Amino acid sequence: MNWDTEFAISIIPQLLQGLVVTIQATVIGYVVALILGLAVAILRRVDYIGPVVFVVFEFIRTTPVLVQLLFVFALAPPTVAPLTIGISVLGVHYAAYTAEVYRSGIEGVAKGQWEACRALSLPPLRVWGAVVMPQAIRKVIPPLGNYLISMFKDTPYLFAITVPEMMFMAKAIGTEAFRSMEAYTLAGLFFLAVSVPSAVIIRRLERRYAAV
Amino acid sequence: MQQSESQSTGAVGARSEQEPSNGEIVRFDQVVKRYGSNVVLNELDFSVAPGERVTLIGPSGSGKTTILRLLMTLESIDGGVIWVNGEPLSHMRRGGKLVKANETHLRRARKSIGMVFQQFNLFPNMSVRKNVTEGPVHSLGVAKDEANQRAEDLLDLVGLSDKIDAHPTQLSGGQQQRVAIARALAMRPQILLLDEVTSALDPELVAGVLDVLRNIAQTTDITMLCVTHEMSFARDVSHRVLMFDEGQVAEEGPPERIFGDPQEERTKSFLKAVLENG
Amino acid sequence: MDFFLNRFPAYLDGALITLTVTVLGSALAFVLAMVVGIVGTLRNPAARAVATVYTEAFRGVAALVLLFWFAYAVPQITPYELSPMFAGVLALGLNVGAYGAEVVRAAINAVPRAQTEATIALNMSWGRRMWLVLLPQAWAQMLPTFGNLIIELMKASAIVSLINVADLTDVAGNMRQTTGETVLAYGSAMVMYFAIAQLLIVGMRTLERRANRRLGRAPARGGLRDLLRPPTPGTKVGTAK
């Protein structure tokens, strides 16, 4: 059995439908990861709560996201949509990574900056909002961008909890038509079509922010 | 537990009886500072009069910079009390006793003190104007227009009016340090702390910064505490020179005497070493 | 606790499969990373282009897509059917190897230019320069990121459960079905994954310290605290998935 171009073209719309779900899950999950990760990075600096938060997210970071997905999917009441579960789990998982990025960004702000803030008696909100975060953000944009691409490439896991993303579609097509070649190859190409240009953009950003 | 508590408050309570007189703006009272087992300040006593300009000299590790950092509340104190304007800086009053100051007290207390750092520590993400107005607007609550006017005046004073919209990274070290001086003065501090402000500068840029400081010394009555290795500057501007060694004042006096006729052996050898290298 | 103790042998079997896939996948990834990474530092533009195509392509595709392609599509166009385990090792190795190649290339290029100039002054051959001067210095820089990559590969190995390899995730799924104890079934598996990850982290830290000692660099702090230090995220080559 060989490559069947006509069949390949006929399944493109279905796969693109899946790709839309994939991108949806990535974008929303990423926003969750960005916000939650920042909260985690700040909470880790708090006495008593900090170490607990660290251990919990270290556990999340070093265990497979696939197992976490299956686990939450099995526990959640059937009324919760699989896509919601998928986005939440991906978001929390990646918060463990973004928190580390924020942490290194915050620690990368020179000690003298904190001291200058104290010398000017700036209120905490200004210290964080006007001095520390603006400087930290510049350093964290490239690594955070890399995690957006990583997350995009982790969304196929959602197929394991019946979310109709691209991999789910490909598998469904394969089972139905007894042909897997075209669906999986196209899925792979679609992934490349999104992630390679994104990676190029991220590297540009990286160079631009490194230059300043 | 109970006993040790009453003991410690008793000790501080006794000390609070010797509150400083009106002739003093800064007073160190038996101040102790340790880093681990290393004692940097050893029951240090000294005071500064309003409008006085004091230069701290001494070998590295003698605790000069620590004194400035304690006054700026960048370090916590291990023993004794620091007084500023008759009010405790390192401590606060609670029910007639002195207890360790909390962050709110420190934020209020340090508003009368400004500091210029060795490494400038300008905010790189803000323009020169924002650097100078940030403190007055957000910590003192000065109106934006007024803060802007003050910034323009001060930048004029340090000779950088044309750089008001530049970013710190576009300036030379000497220019950055002059902005940092303007930023500290914008807070209208009563006390200005200068921590080796020319040490990080290329030699040809030192003079410009020192000229600005000489000018400020002549035209204002701001109290200055200055740690420096620039002995001729110290001789020109200061009323009094304190020689530090091993966390204590080894010798003090007017600059003419300390530089011209030092009494202590430690002062002599220190000055000899500095002048030979300089 | 009883739950876990009674079923420990089953979980141990699963963990062994997970470890096997991880070790084999890492070995493949390591070889690919070294070869492609070194090729990426060559002056020859054709050789460099090959390295770039490999890294871009295999970093860009999700490991799961690769896995399904090897497991389901390859048998369709070739007379061969890959064993599921082999397909898993291949997909993980190719994917993580692409990330590793970038790490190797960047680390070699980061060795100060003066070192290369010194080898030219000594009239060293390319092979000797690479083997004796550049790689030992680059090695110390690669190891921390390699450590992160191995953890990522170990976590990603859970995908082999989707093509019926009896790894830790697969065992957990079966346990859940037979006992209905979701929390215990998956919780036990996650604890074991966590344990494996800590084991790998300690192992990599030991390697890192040895590499630094050999270069005459004192270990950062040493001791247990150093072994438990959090990873360095967002290294300039990006972290693998």
XYZ file of C-alpha atoms in Angstrom:
731
model
C 0.000 0.000 0.000
C 1.425 3.350 -0.900
C 0.816 7.054 -0.555
C -2.645 8.055 -1.864
C -2.657 11.752 -2.694
C -6.363 11.964 -3.355
C -7.177 10.434 -0.010
C -4.641 12.697 1.686
C -6.310 15.805 0.259
C -9.737 14.566 1.267
C -8.769 14.319 4.943
C -7.136 17.752 5.216
C -10.314 19.560 6.386
C -10.822 17.089 9.226
C -7.205 17.409 10.347
C -7.376 21.206 10.208
C -10.427 21.043 12.455
C -8.266 19.141 14.905
C -5.458 21.663 14.495
C -7.839 24.446 15.533
C -8.604 22.605 18.768
C -4.880 21.997 19.257
C -4.086 25.688 18.922
C -7.028 26.631 21.139
C -5.816 24.331 23.889
C -2.271 25.637 23.527
C -3.161 29.303 23.736
C -5.568 29.060 26.671
C -3.326 26.609 28.510
C -0.379 28.925 27.971
C -2.215 31.874 29.476
C -3.009 29.703 32.518
C 0.650 28.701 32.760
C 1.882 32.294 32.493
C -0.397 33.597 35.244
C -0.189 30.620 37.589
C 3.579 30.378 37.099
C 4.017 33.986 38.187
C 1.895 33.340 41.263
C 3.995 30.269 42.070
C 7.251 32.192 41.597
C 6.090 34.889 44.017
C 4.582 32.432 46.536
C 7.881 30.574 46.611
C 9.448 33.655 48.187
C 6.942 33.626 51.064
C 7.974 32.066 54.393
C 6.471 28.668 55.262
C 4.238 28.458 52.134
C 7.250 28.729 49.821
C 8.864 25.337 50.452
C 5.491 23.557 50.227
C 4.704 25.206 46.906
C 8.189 24.288 45.701
C 7.808 20.587 46.519
C 4.318 20.364 44.997
C 5.400 21.927 41.729
C 8.656 19.986 41.660
C 6.498 16.859 41.831
C 4.297 18.120 39.018
C 7.352 19.028 36.954
C 9.046 15.648 37.225
C 6.069 13.400 36.547
C 4.613 12.795 33.069
C 1.893 15.146 31.948
C 0.191 12.184 30.255
C -0.280 10.450 33.619
C -1.526 13.708 35.142
C -4.060 14.032 32.314
C -5.317 10.463 32.729
C -5.458 10.911 36.488
C -7.514 14.099 36.481
C -9.694 12.803 33.652
C -10.514 9.713 35.682
C -11.278 11.730 38.798
C -13.296 14.557 37.242
C -17.080 14.286 37.126
C -18.349 13.393 33.639
C -19.970 16.819 33.286
C -16.579 18.508 32.883
C -15.568 18.720 29.228
C -12.368 16.806 28.385
C -10.991 19.922 26.685
C -11.360 21.879 29.946
C -9.510 19.162 31.839
C -6.819 19.054 29.205
C -6.260 22.804 29.210
C -6.174 22.965 33.014
C -3.710 20.100 33.410
C -1.418 21.409 30.673
C -1.601 24.878 32.195
C -0.731 23.698 35.699
C 2.033 21.418 34.407
C 3.639 24.224 32.469
C 3.229 26.628 35.376
C 5.894 24.493 37.057
C 8.226 25.434 34.208
C 7.267 29.078 33.818
C 7.651 29.543 37.592
C 11.295 28.505 37.272
C 11.761 30.971 34.426
C 10.185 33.817 36.402
C 12.269 32.882 39.428
C 15.531 33.064 37.511
C 14.372 36.318 35.909
C 13.607 37.872 39.295
C 16.888 36.627 40.758
C 18.640 38.034 37.710
C 17.680 41.582 38.711
C 20.777 43.090 40.327
C 20.862 43.415 44.104
C 21.680 47.109 43.707
C 18.273 47.672 42.127
C 16.532 46.464 45.280
C 18.818 48.643 47.363
C 18.103 51.700 45.236
C 14.396 51.045 45.751
C 14.890 50.973 49.509
C 17.008 54.132 49.396
C 14.089 55.867 47.647
C 11.552 54.306 50.050
C 9.478 53.068 47.119
C 6.301 51.233 48.107
C 6.311 47.465 47.322
C 3.854 47.852 44.452
C 6.248 50.247 42.669
C 9.274 48.100 43.501
C 7.693 45.095 41.795
C 5.651 46.877 39.156
C 8.036 49.614 38.031
C 11.517 48.267 38.754
C 11.825 44.504 39.260
C 9.232 43.039 36.881
C 10.012 45.289 33.886
C 13.647 44.223 34.134
C 12.858 40.565 34.808
C 10.357 40.335 31.948
C 12.997 41.208 29.344
C 15.050 38.251 30.483
C 12.184 35.798 30.611
C 10.515 36.481 27.267
C 12.693 34.145 25.156
C 12.544 31.137 27.502
C 8.812 31.685 28.023
C 8.404 31.720 24.252
C 10.167 28.389 24.022
C 7.639 26.915 26.409
C 4.789 28.058 24.166
C 6.220 25.861 21.419
C 6.847 23.010 23.857
C 3.266 23.224 24.995
C 1.984 23.156 21.446
C 3.902 19.927 20.943
C 2.424 18.438 24.116
C -1.201 18.974 23.091
C -1.339 15.625 21.211
C -1.462 14.037 24.687
C -4.989 15.388 24.953
C -6.067 12.726 22.502
C -5.633 10.221 25.348
C -8.540 11.898 27.150
C -10.747 12.019 24.024
C -10.223 15.674 23.126
C -10.810 15.957 19.368
C -7.462 17.589 18.583
C -5.356 16.765 15.535
C -3.911 13.466 16.772
C -7.373 12.268 17.744
C -8.602 13.107 14.262
C -5.661 11.368 12.617
C -6.213 8.247 14.627
C -9.950 8.284 13.880
C -9.277 8.637 10.164
C -6.739 5.814 10.302
C -9.134 3.449 12.032
C -12.021 4.286 9.762
C -10.212 4.031 6.419
C -7.622 1.407 7.390
C -4.972 3.866 6.179
C -2.709 5.526 8.723
C 0.130 6.732 6.549
C -1.513 9.824 5.092
C -3.175 11.022 8.290
C -0.081 10.728 10.498
C 2.263 12.158 7.877
C 0.012 15.153 7.335
C -0.368 15.621 11.079
C 3.414 15.668 11.379
C 3.702 18.191 8.543
C 1.077 20.434 10.107
C 3.001 20.366 13.347
C 6.147 21.399 11.509
C 4.254 24.107 9.643
C 3.315 25.737 12.946
C 6.291 25.031 15.173
C 9.226 25.722 12.844
C 8.154 29.287 11.954
C 7.277 29.921 15.613
C 10.731 28.751 16.656
C 12.315 31.106 14.136
C 10.305 34.020 15.525
C 11.264 33.122 19.097
C 14.949 33.013 18.158
C 14.636 36.474 16.595
C 13.082 37.747 19.815
C 15.847 36.067 21.761
C 18.506 37.887 19.788
C 16.677 41.197 20.016
C 16.268 41.020 23.777
C 19.792 39.729 24.255
C 21.119 42.744 22.346
C 19.530 45.327 24.649
C 11.877 32.710 77.821
C 10.026 35.147 80.046
C 13.214 36.049 81.813
C 15.327 36.626 78.747
C 12.624 38.831 77.264
C 12.484 41.139 80.281
C 16.253 41.215 80.345
C 16.613 42.284 76.748
C 13.897 44.953 76.872
C 15.377 46.183 80.132
C 18.739 46.632 78.471
C 17.281 48.587 75.570
C 15.039 50.535 77.938
C 18.041 51.688 79.872
C 19.621 52.834 76.681
C 16.581 54.836 75.626
C 17.209 57.134 78.587
C 20.286 58.452 76.840
C 18.314 59.862 73.955
C 20.402 62.131 71.788
C 20.398 65.871 72.273
C 19.373 68.431 69.681
C 22.938 68.943 68.552
C 22.971 65.518 66.907
C 21.266 64.365 63.730
C 22.807 60.885 63.675
C 23.879 58.891 66.676
C 25.274 55.374 66.832
C 24.818 53.938 70.288
C 26.830 50.782 71.055
C 26.089 49.481 67.553
C 27.080 45.892 66.788
C 27.027 44.318 63.342
C 28.113 40.776 62.609
C 28.306 38.716 59.444
C 28.267 35.188 60.801
C 31.136 35.044 63.282
C 32.839 38.064 61.738
C 32.261 41.166 63.895
C 32.278 44.187 61.579
C 31.135 46.882 64.030
C 32.057 46.387 67.652
C 29.906 48.473 70.054
C 30.466 51.524 67.925
C 29.607 54.981 69.289
C 29.700 58.148 67.269
C 27.442 61.034 66.339
C 27.086 63.607 63.604
C 25.835 67.191 63.975
C 23.238 68.696 61.591
C 24.894 70.101 58.489
C 28.146 68.396 59.304
C 30.106 66.690 56.547
C 31.936 63.634 57.805
C 34.358 61.474 55.844
C 34.931 57.878 56.881
C 38.313 56.434 55.994
C 40.060 53.217 56.876
C 41.273 49.940 55.445
C 38.789 47.755 53.570
C 36.769 45.589 55.927
C 36.964 48.193 58.678
C 33.183 48.686 58.589
C 32.897 52.095 56.866
C 30.472 50.969 54.176
C 28.526 48.955 56.757
C 27.828 52.171 58.661
C 26.262 53.747 55.582
C 24.308 50.582 54.790
C 22.969 50.441 58.353
C 21.885 54.068 58.122
C 20.142 53.361 54.829
C 18.541 50.330 56.542
C 19.948 48.004 53.902
C 21.335 45.830 56.695
C 19.792 44.811 59.985
C 21.461 45.700 63.229
C 22.734 43.055 65.681
C 23.038 45.229 68.783
C 22.661 48.799 70.034
C 20.463 51.553 68.588
C 20.849 54.004 65.725
C 19.158 57.382 66.214
C 18.254 59.835 63.493
C 16.786 63.233 64.430
C 16.201 62.047 67.967
C 14.052 59.186 66.753
C 15.203 55.574 66.709
C 15.932 54.340 63.180
C 16.727 50.733 63.857
C 14.012 50.389 66.465
C 10.588 51.779 67.212
C 8.806 52.760 70.368
C 6.119 50.474 71.642
C 4.655 51.093 75.074
C 7.620 53.130 76.239
C 10.104 50.478 75.122
C 12.220 50.090 72.028
C 11.584 47.064 69.838
C 13.119 46.059 66.505
C 11.682 48.195 63.724
C 9.259 46.673 61.239
C 9.129 47.440 57.525
C 6.502 50.187 57.888
C 8.627 52.029 60.420
C 11.705 51.672 58.243
C 9.891 52.963 55.161
C 8.909 56.098 57.062
C 12.201 56.513 58.912
C 14.466 56.284 55.883
C 12.686 59.040 53.969
C 15.017 61.620 55.489
C 18.073 59.740 54.207
C 19.418 59.516 50.655
C 22.190 57.360 49.297
C 24.481 57.327 46.277
C 25.936 53.923 45.503
C 29.314 52.814 44.229
C 27.637 51.058 41.285
C 25.126 53.904 40.620
C 22.155 51.465 40.668
C 20.090 53.574 38.289
C 16.950 51.880 37.012
C 17.930 50.805 33.470
C 14.314 50.476 32.345
C 13.529 54.147 33.055
C 14.658 57.375 31.437
C 16.858 59.767 33.394
C 13.797 61.914 34.120
C 11.820 58.929 35.455
C 14.770 57.846 37.565
C 14.828 61.228 39.280
C 11.049 61.666 39.667
C 10.209 58.084 40.705
C 11.036 58.562 44.381
C 9.381 61.973 44.921
C 6.191 60.975 43.084
C 5.685 57.456 44.403
C 7.237 57.595 47.816
C 6.762 61.218 48.928
C 3.551 61.871 46.980
C 4.889 64.984 45.255
C 2.774 66.137 42.284
C 4.113 65.108 38.873
C 4.660 68.653 37.607
C 6.510 69.667 40.707
C 8.669 66.538 40.621
C 9.468 67.214 36.977
C 10.490 70.785 37.757
C 12.674 69.547 40.588
C 14.267 66.954 38.303
C 15.049 69.600 35.699
C 16.639 71.858 38.318
C 18.716 69.059 39.792
C 19.893 67.776 36.416
C 20.899 71.333 35.650
C 22.850 71.368 38.908
C 24.759 68.195 37.951
C 25.249 69.492 34.406
C 23.088 66.953 32.584
C 20.061 68.960 31.433
C 20.537 67.731 27.880
C 20.356 64.069 28.964
C 16.979 64.253 30.674
C 15.284 61.952 28.168
C 18.239 59.597 27.702
C 18.393 56.132 29.184
C 21.080 55.232 31.715
C 22.716 52.768 29.305
C 23.420 55.655 26.919
C 25.424 57.533 29.553
C 29.033 57.224 30.684
C 29.743 56.023 34.206
C 30.429 59.556 35.374
C 27.168 60.819 33.911
C 25.262 57.921 35.450
C 26.723 58.729 38.829
C 25.725 62.389 38.485
C 22.165 61.279 37.674
C 22.286 59.075 40.765
C 23.279 62.115 42.833
C 20.359 64.074 41.376
C 18.055 61.138 42.126
C 19.166 61.052 45.755
C 18.804 64.851 46.145
C 15.330 64.801 44.598
C 14.118 63.178 47.799
C 15.245 66.308 49.693
C 17.080 64.184 52.244
C 18.493 65.710 55.406
C 21.318 63.219 55.285
C 23.169 62.168 52.153
C 25.227 58.976 52.192
C 28.000 58.676 49.621
C 29.381 55.148 49.342
C 32.660 55.164 47.374
C 30.894 57.032 44.619
C 33.961 57.345 42.383
C 35.451 53.875 42.879
C 33.732 52.325 39.874
C 34.616 55.182 37.524
C 37.341 55.464 34.926
C 40.012 57.895 36.242
C 39.180 60.676 33.781
C 35.532 60.745 34.912
C 36.219 61.099 38.640
C 36.804 64.854 38.629
C 33.393 65.682 37.123
C 31.552 63.784 39.847
C 33.663 65.258 42.649
C 33.101 68.784 41.313
C 29.359 68.245 41.512
C 29.686 67.063 45.104
C 31.943 69.983 46.064
C 29.330 72.314 44.629
C 26.573 70.657 46.654
C 28.711 70.830 49.784
C 29.272 74.565 49.308
C 25.730 75.546 48.385
C 23.623 73.416 50.736
C 23.659 72.570 54.413
C 22.832 68.936 53.860
C 24.476 66.522 56.291
C 26.885 64.232 54.473
C 28.476 60.931 55.404
C 31.046 59.973 52.879
C 33.157 56.863 52.397
C 35.927 57.604 49.922
C 39.507 56.965 48.912
C 39.795 60.452 47.384
C 41.790 62.097 50.152
C 42.021 65.554 48.587
C 38.255 65.616 48.193
C 37.871 64.581 51.817
C 40.216 67.373 52.870
C 38.274 69.938 50.816
C 34.706 69.217 51.837
C 34.631 67.547 55.214
C 34.424 69.116 58.640
C 35.590 65.981 60.330
C 37.381 62.786 59.360
C 36.844 59.487 61.147
C 39.498 56.840 60.821
C 38.053 53.338 61.264
C 39.829 50.173 62.112
C 38.409 46.839 63.230
C 34.891 48.150 63.734
C 35.842 51.059 65.962
C 36.848 54.691 65.569
C 40.641 54.668 65.753
C 41.066 58.422 65.462
C 38.965 61.463 64.605
C 39.500 65.133 64.027
C 39.398 67.938 61.483
C 40.887 66.976 58.097
C 43.914 69.212 58.523
C 44.917 67.320 61.645
C 44.138 63.796 60.468
C 45.886 64.272 57.151
C 48.584 66.679 58.361
C 49.446 65.355 61.776
C 47.931 61.922 62.487
C 48.522 60.650 66.016
C 47.704 56.986 65.718
C 50.118 54.534 64.157
C 47.235 52.842 62.293
C 46.202 56.134 60.700
C 49.738 56.916 59.649
C 50.331 53.578 57.961
C 46.915 53.677 56.293
C 47.438 57.181 54.888
C 50.934 56.269 53.752
C 49.651 53.229 51.856
C 46.801 55.203 50.231
C 48.909 58.173 49.221
C 51.664 56.010 47.775
C 49.194 54.119 45.574
C 47.199 57.189 44.656
C 0.017 1.831 51.696
C -1.398 -1.695 51.510
C -2.559 -1.013 48.012
C 0.902 -0.076 46.926
C 2.676 -2.897 48.761
C 0.416 -5.588 47.327
C 0.842 -4.377 43.809
C 4.444 -3.306 44.121
C 5.788 -6.126 41.885
C 3.509 -5.041 39.032
C 4.593 -1.416 39.402
C 8.209 -2.495 39.568
C 7.835 -4.335 36.259
C 6.329 -1.205 34.755
C 9.098 0.962 36.189
C 11.702 -1.370 34.684
C 10.123 -0.986 31.241
C 10.018 2.798 31.713
C 13.680 2.785 32.725
C 14.627 0.581 29.772
C 12.896 2.872 27.288
C 14.495 5.879 28.994
C 18.006 4.442 28.947
C 17.819 3.189 25.343
C 16.148 6.378 24.161
C 18.777 8.495 25.929
C 21.587 6.429 24.426
C 20.206 6.966 20.921
C 19.591 10.639 21.635
C 23.121 11.044 22.973
C 24.788 9.512 19.919
C 22.617 11.575 17.555
C 23.215 14.729 19.575
C 26.996 14.313 19.544
C 27.246 13.455 15.836
C 24.767 16.031 14.578
C 25.989 18.646 17.057
C 29.601 18.314 15.917
C 28.544 18.316 12.262
C 26.725 21.554 13.022
C 30.008 23.228 13.977
C 31.753 22.364 10.690
C 32.612 25.000 8.133
C 31.160 23.006 5.242
C 27.739 24.583 4.502
C 26.246 21.343 3.133
C 27.135 19.457 6.301
C 25.731 22.243 8.422
C 22.505 22.267 6.375
C 21.981 18.564 7.034
C 22.396 19.153 10.755
C 19.963 22.072 10.677
C 17.299 20.109 8.804
C 17.536 17.270 11.306
C 17.306 19.495 14.365
C 14.496 21.667 13.024
C 12.432 18.727 11.764
C 12.682 16.542 14.830
C 12.357 19.355 17.326
C 9.301 20.604 15.462
C 7.291 17.359 15.525
C 5.787 16.063 18.741
C 7.277 12.775 19.964
C 3.777 11.311 20.030
C 3.261 12.025 16.333
C 6.603 10.425 15.531
C 5.671 7.405 17.633
C 2.360 6.846 15.875
C 4.008 7.342 12.554
C 6.561 4.631 13.311
C 4.010 2.331 14.893
C 1.136 2.653 12.442
C 2.292 4.341 9.240
C 5.602 2.598 8.671
C 4.037 -0.888 8.477
C 1.732 0.464 5.800
C 4.476 1.511 3.374
C 7.192 -0.972 4.247
C 7.089 -4.712 4.807
C 8.448 -4.150 8.318
C 6.542 -3.858 11.504
C 8.499 -2.236 14.302
C 8.093 -3.652 17.770
C 6.233 -1.091 19.898
C 9.168 -0.756 22.266
C 11.570 -0.118 19.393
C 9.196 2.448 17.875
C 9.122 4.197 21.248
C 12.898 4.269 21.616
C 13.257 5.522 18.050
C 10.667 8.310 18.417
C 12.018 9.515 21.769
C 15.662 9.231 20.710
C 15.157 11.135 17.454
C 13.122 13.855 19.157
C 15.350 14.451 22.168
C 18.474 13.933 20.055
C 17.489 16.976 18.026
C 17.373 19.097 21.163
C 20.656 17.588 22.332
C 22.345 18.397 19.016
C 21.541 22.063 19.537
C 23.026 21.875 23.035
C 26.221 20.249 21.761
C 26.616 22.713 18.911
C 26.067 25.739 21.157
C 28.433 24.405 23.827
C 31.256 23.779 21.353
C 30.773 27.211 19.823
C 30.828 28.747 23.298
C 34.380 27.547 24.001
C 36.474 30.725 23.816
C 37.919 31.423 20.396
C 41.376 31.744 21.946
C 41.331 27.998 22.666
C 40.913 27.216 18.974
C 43.623 29.686 18.105
C 45.954 28.008 20.573
C 45.352 24.628 18.912
C 46.085 26.157 15.519
C 49.302 27.604 16.911
C 50.215 24.114 18.104
C 49.375 22.739 14.655
C 46.844 20.257 16.001
C 44.672 18.265 13.627
C 40.900 18.895 13.631
C 40.282 15.573 15.379
C 42.780 16.210 18.132
C 41.519 19.762 18.621
C 37.945 18.506 18.991
C 38.763 15.542 21.186
C 41.464 16.996 23.394
C 40.520 20.670 23.690
C 37.013 21.640 22.604
C 34.868 18.697 23.739
C 36.246 18.433 27.299
C 35.468 22.107 27.889
C 32.107 22.008 26.126
C 31.191 18.821 27.998
C 30.928 20.585 31.341
C 28.575 23.100 29.807
C 26.408 20.467 28.091
C 25.810 18.288 31.121
C 23.266 20.413 33.034
C 21.048 20.709 29.962
C 21.537 17.017 29.184
C 20.259 16.339 32.678
C 17.087 18.286 31.941
C 16.698 16.486 28.615
C 16.938 13.041 30.223
C 14.196 13.953 32.691
C 12.060 15.181 29.813
C 12.708 11.967 27.880
C 11.817 9.869 30.910
C 8.534 11.753 31.311
C 7.779 11.563 27.597
C 8.366 7.785 27.673
C 4.849 7.519 29.133
C 3.565 7.771 25.550
C 4.611 4.179 24.845
C 1.663 3.119 27.002
C -0.541 4.413 24.163
C 0.831 1.717 21.843
C 0.450 -1.011 24.437
C 3.889 -1.185 25.964
C 3.479 -2.272 29.585
C 5.301 0.664 31.170
C 4.516 2.409 34.455
C 1.633 4.406 32.970
C 0.149 1.282 31.405
C 0.365 -0.576 34.722
C -1.346 2.324 36.468
C -4.154 2.300 33.896
C -4.694 -1.422 34.373
C -4.656 -1.080 38.155
C -7.293 1.579 37.961
C -9.493 -0.578 35.778
C -9.202 -3.663 37.960
C -9.483 -1.938 41.346
C -11.349 1.287 40.630
C -8.942 3.111 42.958
C -8.058 6.049 40.717
C -6.077 8.068 43.239
C -4.003 5.141 44.471
C -3.438 3.643 41.030
C -2.152 6.808 39.392
C -0.706 8.257 42.580
C 1.583 5.251 43.034
C 2.782 5.572 39.450
C 3.482 9.277 39.860
C 5.451 8.681 43.047
C 7.562 6.135 41.174
C 8.100 8.516 38.277
C 9.134 11.153 40.792
C 11.568 8.710 42.401
C 13.097 7.796 39.034
C 13.469 11.491 38.199
C 15.265 12.193 41.492
C 17.557 9.228 40.820
C 18.409 10.598 37.379
C 18.966 14.091 38.789
C 21.404 12.828 41.418
C 23.235 10.785 38.793
C 23.573 13.750 36.442
C 24.764 16.048 39.226
C 27.517 13.561 40.044
C 28.610 13.572 36.408
C 28.530 17.374 36.358
C 30.733 17.633 39.408
C 33.222 15.168 37.955
C 33.361 17.116 34.696
C 33.968 20.369 36.537
C 36.654 18.852 38.720
C 38.474 17.585 35.666
C 38.545 21.126 34.315
C 39.956 22.313 37.618
C 36.777 24.185 38.489
C 35.736 23.837 42.073
C 32.262 22.358 42.484
C 29.713 25.082 43.152
C 29.059 23.987 46.701
C 29.023 20.223 46.775
C 27.152 18.099 49.217
C 23.511 17.212 49.392
C 22.240 20.775 49.011
C 23.900 21.059 45.652
C 22.462 17.766 44.476
C 18.975 19.011 45.294
C 19.347 22.390 43.692
C 16.572 23.266 41.258
C 17.347 22.938 37.562
C 18.576 25.748 35.398
C 15.623 26.525 33.174
C 15.495 28.403 29.937
C 19.070 27.781 28.924
C 19.773 29.515 25.676
C 19.031 26.457 23.575
C 15.591 26.003 25.085
C 14.322 23.068 27.039
C 13.186 19.948 25.345
C 9.784 18.456 25.204
